[in-house]
């Protein structure tokens, strides 16, 4: 299995809602990532987990809360988002995280109303 | 800080021709470079990578060239096909770090 699976594929939420994005991989990878991608722009790194510990937080607002329950799962909890947070949220994984290629999921297209 | 950028935002080629997509980087600490392809509605997909101890690497129909002197990276696609139409991103990382930083991207159009 060489896939990174993200759910849901699409999400529409209001600014007062709480929702979660989910990501799963069964490749035995020990590094997992959240990227944000706006239309016609490159992916921007948000968070990195290495061996289930948060290694990097790229100064992401606290309304985004990552969680790594185990080595195969990665969640992104969303609360009180703003319309400008509308974007494609991509999950990725890599074997250990240091200087390696990333395997991406297809993303969750998020719209905040 | 790290930045990886591209020279051209769009590239249009005739089917069967070769394509060359260029990329410049600024961080001398980067020692690992990757090209990704992103099709509409999908996440980026790995194409080929190269480490800084090499200057050329070949895959199936793709070649990556690295010129560390001028901090330049290129992706060559041989005999470009309609299925190659996508956005191509170069990305840089350094061994020991977790930050893969993406360049702006080039959209490749393949004309039949």
JSON list of C-alpha atoms in Angstrom, two decimals:
[
{"chain": "A", "resi": 1, "resn": "UNK", "atom": "CA", "xyz": [0.00, 0.00, 0.00]},
{"chain": "A", "resi": 2, "resn": "UNK", "atom": "CA", "xyz": [1.69, 3.20, -1.18]},
{"chain": "A", "resi": 3, "resn": "UNK", "atom": "CA", "xyz": [-1.19, 5.54, -0.55]},
{"chain": "A", "resi": 4, "resn": "UNK", "atom": "CA", "xyz": [-1.89, 8.42, 1.76]},
{"chain": "A", "resi": 5, "resn": "UNK", "atom": "CA", "xyz": [-5.62, 8.64, 2.30]},
{"chain": "A", "resi": 6, "resn": "UNK", "atom": "CA", "xyz": [-7.31, 11.88, 3.29]},
{"chain": "A", "resi": 7, "resn": "UNK", "atom": "CA", "xyz": [-10.90, 12.41, 4.37]},
{"chain": "A", "resi": 8, "resn": "UNK", "atom": "CA", "xyz": [-13.09, 14.17, 3.65]},
{"chain": "A", "resi": 9, "resn": "UNK", "atom": "CA", "xyz": [-12.28, 15.20, 0.08]},
{"chain": "A", "resi": 10, "resn": "UNK", "atom": "CA", "xyz": [-14.40, 18.32, 0.38]},
{"chain": "A", "resi": 11, "resn": "UNK", "atom": "CA", "xyz": [-15.52, 20.28, 3.43]},
{"chain": "A", "resi": 12, "resn": "UNK", "atom": "CA", "xyz": [-17.63, 23.39, 3.81]},
{"chain": "A", "resi": 13, "resn": "UNK", "atom": "CA", "xyz": [-17.77, 24.94, 7.26]},
{"chain": "A", "resi": 14, "resn": "UNK", "atom": "CA", "xyz": [-18.91, 28.09, 8.95]},
{"chain": "A", "resi": 15, "resn": "UNK", "atom": "CA", "xyz": [-16.64, 30.28, 11.00]},
{"chain": "A", "resi": 16, "resn": "UNK", "atom": "CA", "xyz": [-18.09, 28.97, 14.27]},
{"chain": "A", "resi": 17, "resn": "UNK", "atom": "CA", "xyz": [-17.88, 25.29, 13.39]},
{"chain": "A", "resi": 18, "resn": "UNK", "atom": "CA", "xyz": [-15.42, 22.69, 14.65]},
{"chain": "A", "resi": 19, "resn": "UNK", "atom": "CA", "xyz": [-14.29, 20.07, 12.17]},
{"chain": "A", "resi": 20, "resn": "UNK", "atom": "CA", "xyz": [-11.41, 17.66, 11.71]},
{"chain": "A", "resi": 21, "resn": "UNK", "atom": "CA", "xyz": [-9.40, 16.53, 8.73]},
{"chain": "A", "resi": 22, "resn": "UNK", "atom": "CA", "xyz": [-8.03, 13.01, 8.76]},
{"chain": "A", "resi": 23, "resn": "UNK", "atom": "CA", "xyz": [-5.03, 11.40, 7.13]},
{"chain": "A", "resi": 24, "resn": "UNK", "atom": "CA", "xyz": [-3.90, 7.79, 7.14]},
{"chain": "A", "resi": 25, "resn": "UNK", "atom": "CA", "xyz": [-0.94, 5.88, 5.73]},
{"chain": "A", "resi": 26, "resn": "UNK", "atom": "CA", "xyz": [0.12, 2.26, 6.08]},
{"chain": "A", "resi": 27, "resn": "UNK", "atom": "CA", "xyz": [3.59, 2.46, 4.56]},
{"chain": "A", "resi": 28, "resn": "UNK", "atom": "CA", "xyz": [5.36, 2.38, 7.91]},
{"chain": "A", "resi": 29, "resn": "UNK", "atom": "CA", "xyz": [6.40, 6.00, 7.50]},
{"chain": "A", "resi": 30, "resn": "UNK", "atom": "CA", "xyz": [7.39, 7.76, 10.71]},
{"chain": "A", "resi": 31, "resn": "UNK", "atom": "CA", "xyz": [7.14, 11.36, 9.52]},
{"chain": "A", "resi": 32, "resn": "UNK", "atom": "CA", "xyz": [3.84, 13.01, 8.64]},
{"chain": "A", "resi": 33, "resn": "UNK", "atom": "CA", "xyz": [3.12, 16.51, 7.40]},
{"chain": "A", "resi": 34, "resn": "UNK", "atom": "CA", "xyz": [0.34, 19.01, 6.89]},
{"chain": "A", "resi": 35, "resn": "UNK", "atom": "CA", "xyz": [0.65, 21.46, 4.00]},
{"chain": "A", "resi": 36, "resn": "UNK", "atom": "CA", "xyz": [-1.74, 24.22, 2.94]},
{"chain": "A", "resi": 37, "resn": "UNK", "atom": "CA", "xyz": [-2.11, 25.06, -0.73]},
{"chain": "A", "resi": 38, "resn": "UNK", "atom": "CA", "xyz": [-3.95, 28.05, -2.14]},
{"chain": "A", "resi": 39, "resn": "UNK", "atom": "CA", "xyz": [-5.05, 28.05, -5.76]},
{"chain": "A", "resi": 40, "resn": "UNK", "atom": "CA", "xyz": [-2.18, 28.47, -8.24]},
{"chain": "A", "resi": 41, "resn": "UNK", "atom": "CA", "xyz": [0.37, 28.51, -5.40]},
{"chain": "A", "resi": 42, "resn": "UNK", "atom": "CA", "xyz": [2.86, 25.96, -4.08]},
{"chain": "A", "resi": 43, "resn": "UNK", "atom": "CA", "xyz": [2.15, 23.92, -0.95]},
{"chain": "A", "resi": 44, "resn": "UNK", "atom": "CA", "xyz": [3.17, 25.70, 2.26]},
{"chain": "A", "resi": 45, "resn": "UNK", "atom": "CA", "xyz": [4.39, 23.67, 5.21]},
{"chain": "A", "resi": 46, "resn": "UNK", "atom": "CA", "xyz": [2.26, 23.89, 8.36]},
{"chain": "A", "resi": 47, "resn": "UNK", "atom": "CA", "xyz": [3.25, 21.06, 10.71]},
{"chain": "A", "resi": 48, "resn": "UNK", "atom": "CA", "xyz": [5.64, 18.11, 10.84]},
{"chain": "A", "resi": 49, "resn": "UNK", "atom": "CA", "xyz": [5.37, 15.10, 13.10]},
{"chain": "A", "resi": 50, "resn": "UNK", "atom": "CA", "xyz": [8.32, 12.80, 13.54]},
{"chain": "A", "resi": 51, "resn": "UNK", "atom": "CA", "xyz": [7.83, 9.55, 15.44]},
{"chain": "A", "resi": 52, "resn": "UNK", "atom": "CA", "xyz": [4.48, 10.90, 16.65]},
{"chain": "A", "resi": 53, "resn": "UNK", "atom": "CA", "xyz": [5.98, 14.03, 18.16]},
{"chain": "A", "resi": 54, "resn": "UNK", "atom": "CA", "xyz": [5.44, 17.52, 16.79]},
{"chain": "A", "resi": 55, "resn": "UNK", "atom": "CA", "xyz": [8.76, 18.58, 15.31]},
{"chain": "A", "resi": 56, "resn": "UNK", "atom": "CA", "xyz": [7.83, 21.69, 13.36]},
{"chain": "A", "resi": 57, "resn": "UNK", "atom": "CA", "xyz": [5.04, 24.24, 13.69]},
{"chain": "A", "resi": 58, "resn": "UNK", "atom": "CA", "xyz": [5.49, 26.93, 11.07]},
{"chain": "A", "resi": 59, "resn": "UNK", "atom": "CA", "xyz": [3.86, 29.62, 13.22]},
{"chain": "A", "resi": 60, "resn": "UNK", "atom": "CA", "xyz": [0.42, 28.35, 12.34]},
{"chain": "A", "resi": 61, "resn": "UNK", "atom": "CA", "xyz": [-2.53, 30.09, 14.10]},
{"chain": "A", "resi": 62, "resn": "UNK", "atom": "CA", "xyz": [-3.94, 28.17, 17.05]},
{"chain": "A", "resi": 63, "resn": "UNK", "atom": "CA", "xyz": [-7.27, 27.70, 15.29]},
{"chain": "A", "resi": 64, "resn": "UNK", "atom": "CA", "xyz": [-5.44, 24.84, 13.54]},
{"chain": "A", "resi": 65, "resn": "UNK", "atom": "CA", "xyz": [-4.58, 22.05, 15.97]},
{"chain": "A", "resi": 66, "resn": "UNK", "atom": "CA", "xyz": [-2.69, 18.97, 14.76]},
{"chain": "A", "resi": 67, "resn": "UNK", "atom": "CA", "xyz": [-2.78, 15.58, 16.39]},
{"chain": "A", "resi": 68, "resn": "UNK", "atom": "CA", "xyz": [-0.90, 12.37, 15.71]},
{"chain": "A", "resi": 69, "resn": "UNK", "atom": "CA", "xyz": [-2.68, 9.55, 17.60]},
{"chain": "A", "resi": 70, "resn": "UNK", "atom": "CA", "xyz": [-0.32, 6.88, 16.25]},
{"chain": "A", "resi": 71, "resn": "UNK", "atom": "CA", "xyz": [2.27, 6.39, 13.55]},
{"chain": "A", "resi": 72, "resn": "UNK", "atom": "CA", "xyz": [-0.37, 5.79, 10.86]},
{"chain": "A", "resi": 73, "resn": "UNK", "atom": "CA", "xyz": [-2.80, 8.59, 11.61]},
{"chain": "A", "resi": 74, "resn": "UNK", "atom": "CA", "xyz": [-2.67, 12.36, 11.46]},
{"chain": "A", "resi": 75, "resn": "UNK", "atom": "CA", "xyz": [-5.51, 14.72, 12.22]},
{"chain": "A", "resi": 76, "resn": "UNK", "atom": "CA", "xyz": [-5.96, 18.45, 11.82]},
{"chain": "A", "resi": 77, "resn": "UNK", "atom": "CA", "xyz": [-8.60, 19.95, 14.09]},
{"chain": "A", "resi": 78, "resn": "UNK", "atom": "CA", "xyz": [-10.20, 23.15, 12.87]},
{"chain": "A", "resi": 79, "resn": "UNK", "atom": "CA", "xyz": [-11.99, 25.71, 15.01]},
{"chain": "A", "resi": 80, "resn": "UNK", "atom": "CA", "xyz": [-13.15, 29.27, 14.41]},
{"chain": "A", "resi": 81, "resn": "UNK", "atom": "CA", "xyz": [-11.59, 29.45, 10.98]},
{"chain": "A", "resi": 82, "resn": "UNK", "atom": "CA", "xyz": [-11.62, 32.51, 8.77]},
{"chain": "A", "resi": 83, "resn": "UNK", "atom": "CA", "xyz": [-12.65, 32.70, 5.08]},
{"chain": "A", "resi": 84, "resn": "UNK", "atom": "CA", "xyz": [-8.99, 33.23, 4.16]},
{"chain": "A", "resi": 85, "resn": "UNK", "atom": "CA", "xyz": [-8.28, 29.73, 5.53]},
{"chain": "A", "resi": 86, "resn": "UNK", "atom": "CA", "xyz": [-10.12, 28.29, 2.55]},
{"chain": "A", "resi": 87, "resn": "UNK", "atom": "CA", "xyz": [-7.58, 26.17, 0.70]},
{"chain": "A", "resi": 88, "resn": "UNK", "atom": "CA", "xyz": [-6.52, 22.65, -0.21]},
{"chain": "A", "resi": 89, "resn": "UNK", "atom": "CA", "xyz": [-5.06, 20.92, 2.83]},
{"chain": "A", "resi": 90, "resn": "UNK", "atom": "CA", "xyz": [-2.55, 18.25, 1.93]},
{"chain": "A", "resi": 91, "resn": "UNK", "atom": "CA", "xyz": [-1.23, 15.49, 4.13]},
{"chain": "A", "resi": 92, "resn": "UNK", "atom": "CA", "xyz": [2.08, 13.84, 3.32]},
{"chain": "A", "resi": 93, "resn": "UNK", "atom": "CA", "xyz": [4.34, 11.20, 4.80]},
{"chain": "A", "resi": 94, "resn": "UNK", "atom": "CA", "xyz": [7.94, 10.12, 4.44]},
{"chain": "A", "resi": 95, "resn": "UNK", "atom": "CA", "xyz": [10.03, 7.28, 5.81]},
{"chain": "A", "resi": 96, "resn": "UNK", "atom": "CA", "xyz": [11.83, 9.15, 8.58]},
{"chain": "A", "resi": 97, "resn": "UNK", "atom": "CA", "xyz": [11.57, 12.80, 7.57]},
{"chain": "A", "resi": 98, "resn": "UNK", "atom": "CA", "xyz": [15.14, 13.82, 6.87]},
{"chain": "A", "resi": 99, "resn": "UNK", "atom": "CA", "xyz": [15.90, 14.67, 3.28]},
{"chain": "A", "resi": 100, "resn": "UNK", "atom": "CA", "xyz": [13.40, 12.30, 1.69]},
{"chain": "A", "resi": 101, "resn": "UNK", "atom": "CA", "xyz": [10.68, 12.35, -0.90]},
{"chain": "A", "resi": 102, "resn": "UNK", "atom": "CA", "xyz": [7.17, 12.97, 0.32]},
{"chain": "A", "resi": 103, "resn": "UNK", "atom": "CA", "xyz": [4.11, 10.90, -0.46]},
{"chain": "A", "resi": 104, "resn": "UNK", "atom": "CA", "xyz": [1.03, 13.11, -0.68]},
{"chain": "A", "resi": 105, "resn": "UNK", "atom": "CA", "xyz": [-2.66, 12.44, -0.31]},
{"chain": "A", "resi": 106, "resn": "UNK", "atom": "CA", "xyz": [-5.16, 14.05, -2.68]},
{"chain": "A", "resi": 107, "resn": "UNK", "atom": "CA", "xyz": [-6.06, 16.67, -0.12]},
{"chain": "A", "resi": 108, "resn": "UNK", "atom": "CA", "xyz": [-9.17, 18.10, 1.49]},
{"chain": "A", "resi": 109, "resn": "UNK", "atom": "CA", "xyz": [-10.63, 21.11, -0.31]},
{"chain": "A", "resi": 110, "resn": "UNK", "atom": "CA", "xyz": [-11.84, 23.34, 2.50]},
{"chain": "A", "resi": 111, "resn": "UNK", "atom": "CA", "xyz": [-14.24, 26.24, 2.10]},
{"chain": "A", "resi": 112, "resn": "UNK", "atom": "CA", "xyz": [-14.91, 28.51, 5.08]},
{"chain": "A", "resi": 113, "resn": "UNK", "atom": "CA", "xyz": [-18.07, 30.57, 4.80]},
{"chain": "B", "resi": 1, "resn": "UNK", "atom": "CA", "xyz": [15.92, 32.07, 4.40]},
{"chain": "B", "resi": 2, "resn": "UNK", "atom": "CA", "xyz": [15.20, 29.21, 2.03]},
{"chain": "B", "resi": 3, "resn": "UNK", "atom": "CA", "xyz": [13.50, 29.92, -1.21]},
{"chain": "B", "resi": 4, "resn": "UNK", "atom": "CA", "xyz": [13.15, 27.89, -4.36]},
{"chain": "B", "resi": 5, "resn": "UNK", "atom": "CA", "xyz": [11.81, 29.66, -7.41]},
{"chain": "B", "resi": 6, "resn": "UNK", "atom": "CA", "xyz": [11.12, 29.03, -11.05]},
{"chain": "B", "resi": 7, "resn": "UNK", "atom": "CA", "xyz": [12.02, 31.09, -14.07]},
{"chain": "B", "resi": 8, "resn": "UNK", "atom": "CA", "xyz": [8.80, 30.56, -16.07]},
{"chain": "B", "resi": 9, "resn": "UNK", "atom": "CA", "xyz": [5.24, 30.21, -14.80]},
{"chain": "B", "resi": 10, "resn": "UNK", "atom": "CA", "xyz": [3.89, 28.44, -17.93]},
{"chain": "B", "resi": 11, "resn": "UNK", "atom": "CA", "xyz": [5.39, 26.32, -20.65]},
{"chain": "B", "resi": 12, "resn": "UNK", "atom": "CA", "xyz": [3.64, 25.16, -23.80]},
{"chain": "B", "resi": 13, "resn": "UNK", "atom": "CA", "xyz": [5.17, 22.38, -25.90]},
{"chain": "B", "resi": 14, "resn": "UNK", "atom": "CA", "xyz": [4.16, 20.26, -28.85]},
{"chain": "B", "resi": 15, "resn": "UNK", "atom": "CA", "xyz": [3.48, 16.59, -28.21]},
{"chain": "B", "resi": 16, "resn": "UNK", "atom": "CA", "xyz": [6.63, 14.64, -28.89]},
{"chain": "B", "resi": 17, "resn": "UNK", "atom": "CA", "xyz": [8.98, 17.53, -28.21]},
{"chain": "B", "resi": 18, "resn": "UNK", "atom": "CA", "xyz": [11.29, 17.70, -25.22]},
{"chain": "B", "resi": 19, "resn": "UNK", "atom": "CA", "xyz": [10.39, 19.96, -22.27]},
{"chain": "B", "resi": 20, "resn": "UNK", "atom": "CA", "xyz": [12.77, 21.78, -19.98]},
{"chain": "B", "resi": 21, "resn": "UNK", "atom": "CA", "xyz": [11.55, 23.30, -16.71]},
{"chain": "B", "resi": 22, "resn": "UNK", "atom": "CA", "xyz": [13.98, 25.43, -14.74]},
{"chain": "B", "resi": 23, "resn": "UNK", "atom": "CA", "xyz": [14.32, 26.26, -11.07]},
{"chain": "B", "resi": 24, "resn": "UNK", "atom": "CA", "xyz": [16.64, 28.45, -8.98]},
{"chain": "B", "resi": 25, "resn": "UNK", "atom": "CA", "xyz": [17.32, 28.08, -5.28]},
{"chain": "B", "resi": 26, "resn": "UNK", "atom": "CA", "xyz": [18.94, 30.42, -2.80]},
{"chain": "B", "resi": 27, "resn": "UNK", "atom": "CA", "xyz": [19.79, 28.32, 0.26]},
{"chain": "B", "resi": 28, "resn": "UNK", "atom": "CA", "xyz": [23.27, 26.85, 0.00]},
{"chain": "B", "resi": 29, "resn": "UNK", "atom": "CA", "xyz": [22.38, 24.46, 2.84]},
{"chain": "B", "resi": 30, "resn": "UNK", "atom": "CA", "xyz": [19.92, 22.61, 0.61]},
{"chain": "B", "resi": 31, "resn": "UNK", "atom": "CA", "xyz": [21.43, 19.29, -0.34]},
{"chain": "B", "resi": 32, "resn": "UNK", "atom": "CA", "xyz": [18.42, 17.37, -1.58]},
{"chain": "B", "resi": 33, "resn": "UNK", "atom": "CA", "xyz": [16.16, 18.42, -4.44]},
{"chain": "B", "resi": 34, "resn": "UNK", "atom": "CA", "xyz": [12.95, 16.91, -5.70]},
{"chain": "B", "resi": 35, "resn": "UNK", "atom": "CA", "xyz": [10.64, 17.45, -8.62]},
{"chain": "B", "resi": 36, "resn": "UNK", "atom": "CA", "xyz": [6.93, 16.90, -8.09]},
{"chain": "B", "resi": 37, "resn": "UNK", "atom": "CA", "xyz": [4.08, 16.78, -10.59]},
{"chain": "B", "resi": 38, "resn": "UNK", "atom": "CA", "xyz": [0.63, 17.93, -9.57]},
{"chain": "B", "resi": 39, "resn": "UNK", "atom": "CA", "xyz": [-2.38, 17.16, -11.69]},
{"chain": "B", "resi": 40, "resn": "UNK", "atom": "CA", "xyz": [-5.72, 18.86, -11.20]},
{"chain": "B", "resi": 41, "resn": "UNK", "atom": "CA", "xyz": [-7.54, 17.56, -8.12]},
{"chain": "B", "resi": 42, "resn": "UNK", "atom": "CA", "xyz": [-4.55, 15.58, -6.87]},
{"chain": "B", "resi": 43, "resn": "UNK", "atom": "CA", "xyz": [-1.70, 16.01, -4.48]},
{"chain": "B", "resi": 44, "resn": "UNK", "atom": "CA", "xyz": [1.89, 16.44, -5.70]},
{"chain": "B", "resi": 45, "resn": "UNK", "atom": "CA", "xyz": [3.46, 13.25, -6.99]},
{"chain": "B", "resi": 46, "resn": "UNK", "atom": "CA", "xyz": [7.17, 12.48, -6.81]},
{"chain": "B", "resi": 47, "resn": "UNK", "atom": "CA", "xyz": [8.94, 12.40, -10.17]},
{"chain": "B", "resi": 48, "resn": "UNK", "atom": "CA", "xyz": [12.67, 12.36, -9.52]},
{"chain": "B", "resi": 49, "resn": "UNK", "atom": "CA", "xyz": [15.17, 13.55, -6.96]},
{"chain": "B", "resi": 50, "resn": "UNK", "atom": "CA", "xyz": [18.85, 14.41, -6.78]},
{"chain": "B", "resi": 51, "resn": "UNK", "atom": "CA", "xyz": [21.33, 14.94, -3.97]},
{"chain": "B", "resi": 52, "resn": "UNK", "atom": "CA", "xyz": [23.97, 17.63, -3.99]},
{"chain": "B", "resi": 53, "resn": "UNK", "atom": "CA", "xyz": [26.80, 15.16, -4.54]},
{"chain": "B", "resi": 54, "resn": "UNK", "atom": "CA", "xyz": [25.44, 14.52, -8.04]},
{"chain": "B", "resi": 55, "resn": "UNK", "atom": "CA", "xyz": [24.94, 16.80, -11.04]},
{"chain": "B", "resi": 56, "resn": "UNK", "atom": "CA", "xyz": [22.67, 14.60, -13.13]},
{"chain": "B", "resi": 57, "resn": "UNK", "atom": "CA", "xyz": [20.18, 11.85, -12.57]},
{"chain": "B", "resi": 58, "resn": "UNK", "atom": "CA", "xyz": [18.00, 10.05, -15.08]},
{"chain": "B", "resi": 59, "resn": "UNK", "atom": "CA", "xyz": [14.69, 8.31, -14.77]},
{"chain": "B", "resi": 60, "resn": "UNK", "atom": "CA", "xyz": [12.16, 7.06, -17.24]},
{"chain": "B", "resi": 61, "resn": "UNK", "atom": "CA", "xyz": [11.84, 9.92, -19.80]},
{"chain": "B", "resi": 62, "resn": "UNK", "atom": "CA", "xyz": [12.97, 12.44, -17.16]},
{"chain": "B", "resi": 63, "resn": "UNK", "atom": "CA", "xyz": [16.36, 13.87, -16.30]},
{"chain": "B", "resi": 64, "resn": "UNK", "atom": "CA", "xyz": [17.24, 16.26, -13.52]},
{"chain": "B", "resi": 65, "resn": "UNK", "atom": "CA", "xyz": [20.32, 18.46, -13.74]},
{"chain": "B", "resi": 66, "resn": "UNK", "atom": "CA", "xyz": [21.84, 20.26, -10.77]},
{"chain": "B", "resi": 67, "resn": "UNK", "atom": "CA", "xyz": [24.30, 23.13, -11.09]},
{"chain": "B", "resi": 68, "resn": "UNK", "atom": "CA", "xyz": [25.43, 23.99, -7.58]},
{"chain": "B", "resi": 69, "resn": "UNK", "atom": "CA", "xyz": [27.70, 26.78, -8.78]},
{"chain": "B", "resi": 70, "resn": "UNK", "atom": "CA", "xyz": [24.76, 28.88, -9.96]},
{"chain": "B", "resi": 71, "resn": "UNK", "atom": "CA", "xyz": [22.18, 27.19, -7.71]},
{"chain": "B", "resi": 72, "resn": "UNK", "atom": "CA", "xyz": [20.10, 26.01, -10.61]},
{"chain": "B", "resi": 73, "resn": "UNK", "atom": "CA", "xyz": [17.99, 22.91, -11.12]},
{"chain": "B", "resi": 74, "resn": "UNK", "atom": "CA", "xyz": [16.23, 21.72, -14.25]},
{"chain": "B", "resi": 75, "resn": "UNK", "atom": "CA", "xyz": [13.82, 18.97, -15.22]},
{"chain": "B", "resi": 76, "resn": "UNK", "atom": "CA", "xyz": [13.95, 17.60, -18.72]},
{"chain": "B", "resi": 77, "resn": "UNK", "atom": "CA", "xyz": [11.06, 15.54, -20.05]},
{"chain": "B", "resi": 78, "resn": "UNK", "atom": "CA", "xyz": [11.74, 13.61, -23.23]},
{"chain": "B", "resi": 79, "resn": "UNK", "atom": "CA", "xyz": [9.05, 13.06, -25.88]},
{"chain": "B", "resi": 80, "resn": "UNK", "atom": "CA", "xyz": [6.43, 15.02, -23.93]},
{"chain": "B", "resi": 81, "resn": "UNK", "atom": "CA", "xyz": [3.00, 13.44, -23.92]},
{"chain": "B", "resi": 82, "resn": "UNK", "atom": "CA", "xyz": [-0.48, 14.87, -23.21]},
{"chain": "B", "resi": 83, "resn": "UNK", "atom": "CA", "xyz": [-0.41, 13.02, -19.88]},
{"chain": "B", "resi": 84, "resn": "UNK", "atom": "CA", "xyz": [2.53, 15.17, -18.85]},
{"chain": "B", "resi": 85, "resn": "UNK", "atom": "CA", "xyz": [0.28, 18.25, -18.71]},
{"chain": "B", "resi": 86, "resn": "UNK", "atom": "CA", "xyz": [0.36, 19.36, -15.07]},
{"chain": "B", "resi": 87, "resn": "UNK", "atom": "CA", "xyz": [2.00, 21.80, -12.70]},
{"chain": "B", "resi": 88, "resn": "UNK", "atom": "CA", "xyz": [5.60, 20.95, -11.88]},
{"chain": "B", "resi": 89, "resn": "UNK", "atom": "CA", "xyz": [7.19, 22.03, -8.61]},
{"chain": "B", "resi": 90, "resn": "UNK", "atom": "CA", "xyz": [10.81, 21.89, -7.65]},
{"chain": "B", "resi": 91, "resn": "UNK", "atom": "CA", "xyz": [11.44, 21.50, -3.95]},
{"chain": "B", "resi": 92, "resn": "UNK", "atom": "CA", "xyz": [14.49, 21.69, -1.71]},
{"chain": "B", "resi": 93, "resn": "UNK", "atom": "CA", "xyz": [15.35, 20.10, 1.59]},
{"chain": "B", "resi": 94, "resn": "UNK", "atom": "CA", "xyz": [18.46, 19.45, 3.64]},
{"chain": "B", "resi": 95, "resn": "UNK", "atom": "CA", "xyz": [19.45, 16.17, 5.20]},
{"chain": "B", "resi": 96, "resn": "UNK", "atom": "CA", "xyz": [18.74, 16.39, 8.91]},
{"chain": "B", "resi": 97, "resn": "UNK", "atom": "CA", "xyz": [15.86, 18.81, 8.40]},
{"chain": "B", "resi": 98, "resn": "UNK", "atom": "CA", "xyz": [12.18, 18.20, 7.90]},
{"chain": "B", "resi": 99, "resn": "UNK", "atom": "CA", "xyz": [11.38, 21.22, 5.79]},
{"chain": "B", "resi": 100, "resn": "UNK", "atom": "CA", "xyz": [10.66, 20.52, 2.16]},
{"chain": "B", "resi": 101, "resn": "UNK", "atom": "CA", "xyz": [10.15, 23.96, 0.62]},
{"chain": "B", "resi": 102, "resn": "UNK", "atom": "CA", "xyz": [8.41, 24.26, -2.73]},
{"chain": "B", "resi": 103, "resn": "UNK", "atom": "CA", "xyz": [9.10, 26.63, -5.58]},
{"chain": "B", "resi": 104, "resn": "UNK", "atom": "CA", "xyz": [6.35, 28.61, -7.30]},
{"chain": "B", "resi": 105, "resn": "UNK", "atom": "CA", "xyz": [5.54, 25.97, -9.93]},
{"chain": "B", "resi": 106, "resn": "UNK", "atom": "CA", "xyz": [5.42, 25.82, -13.72]},
{"chain": "B", "resi": 107, "resn": "UNK", "atom": "CA", "xyz": [2.30, 24.79, -15.59]},
{"chain": "B", "resi": 108, "resn": "UNK", "atom": "CA", "xyz": [3.14, 22.59, -18.57]},
{"chain": "B", "resi": 109, "resn": "UNK", "atom": "CA", "xyz": [0.69, 22.51, -21.47]},
{"chain": "B", "resi": 110, "resn": "UNK", "atom": "CA", "xyz": [1.17, 19.81, -24.09]},
{"chain": "B", "resi": 111, "resn": "UNK", "atom": "CA", "xyz": [-0.38, 20.54, -27.47]},
{"chain": "B", "resi": 112, "resn": "UNK", "atom": "CA", "xyz": [-1.55, 17.56, -29.51]}
]
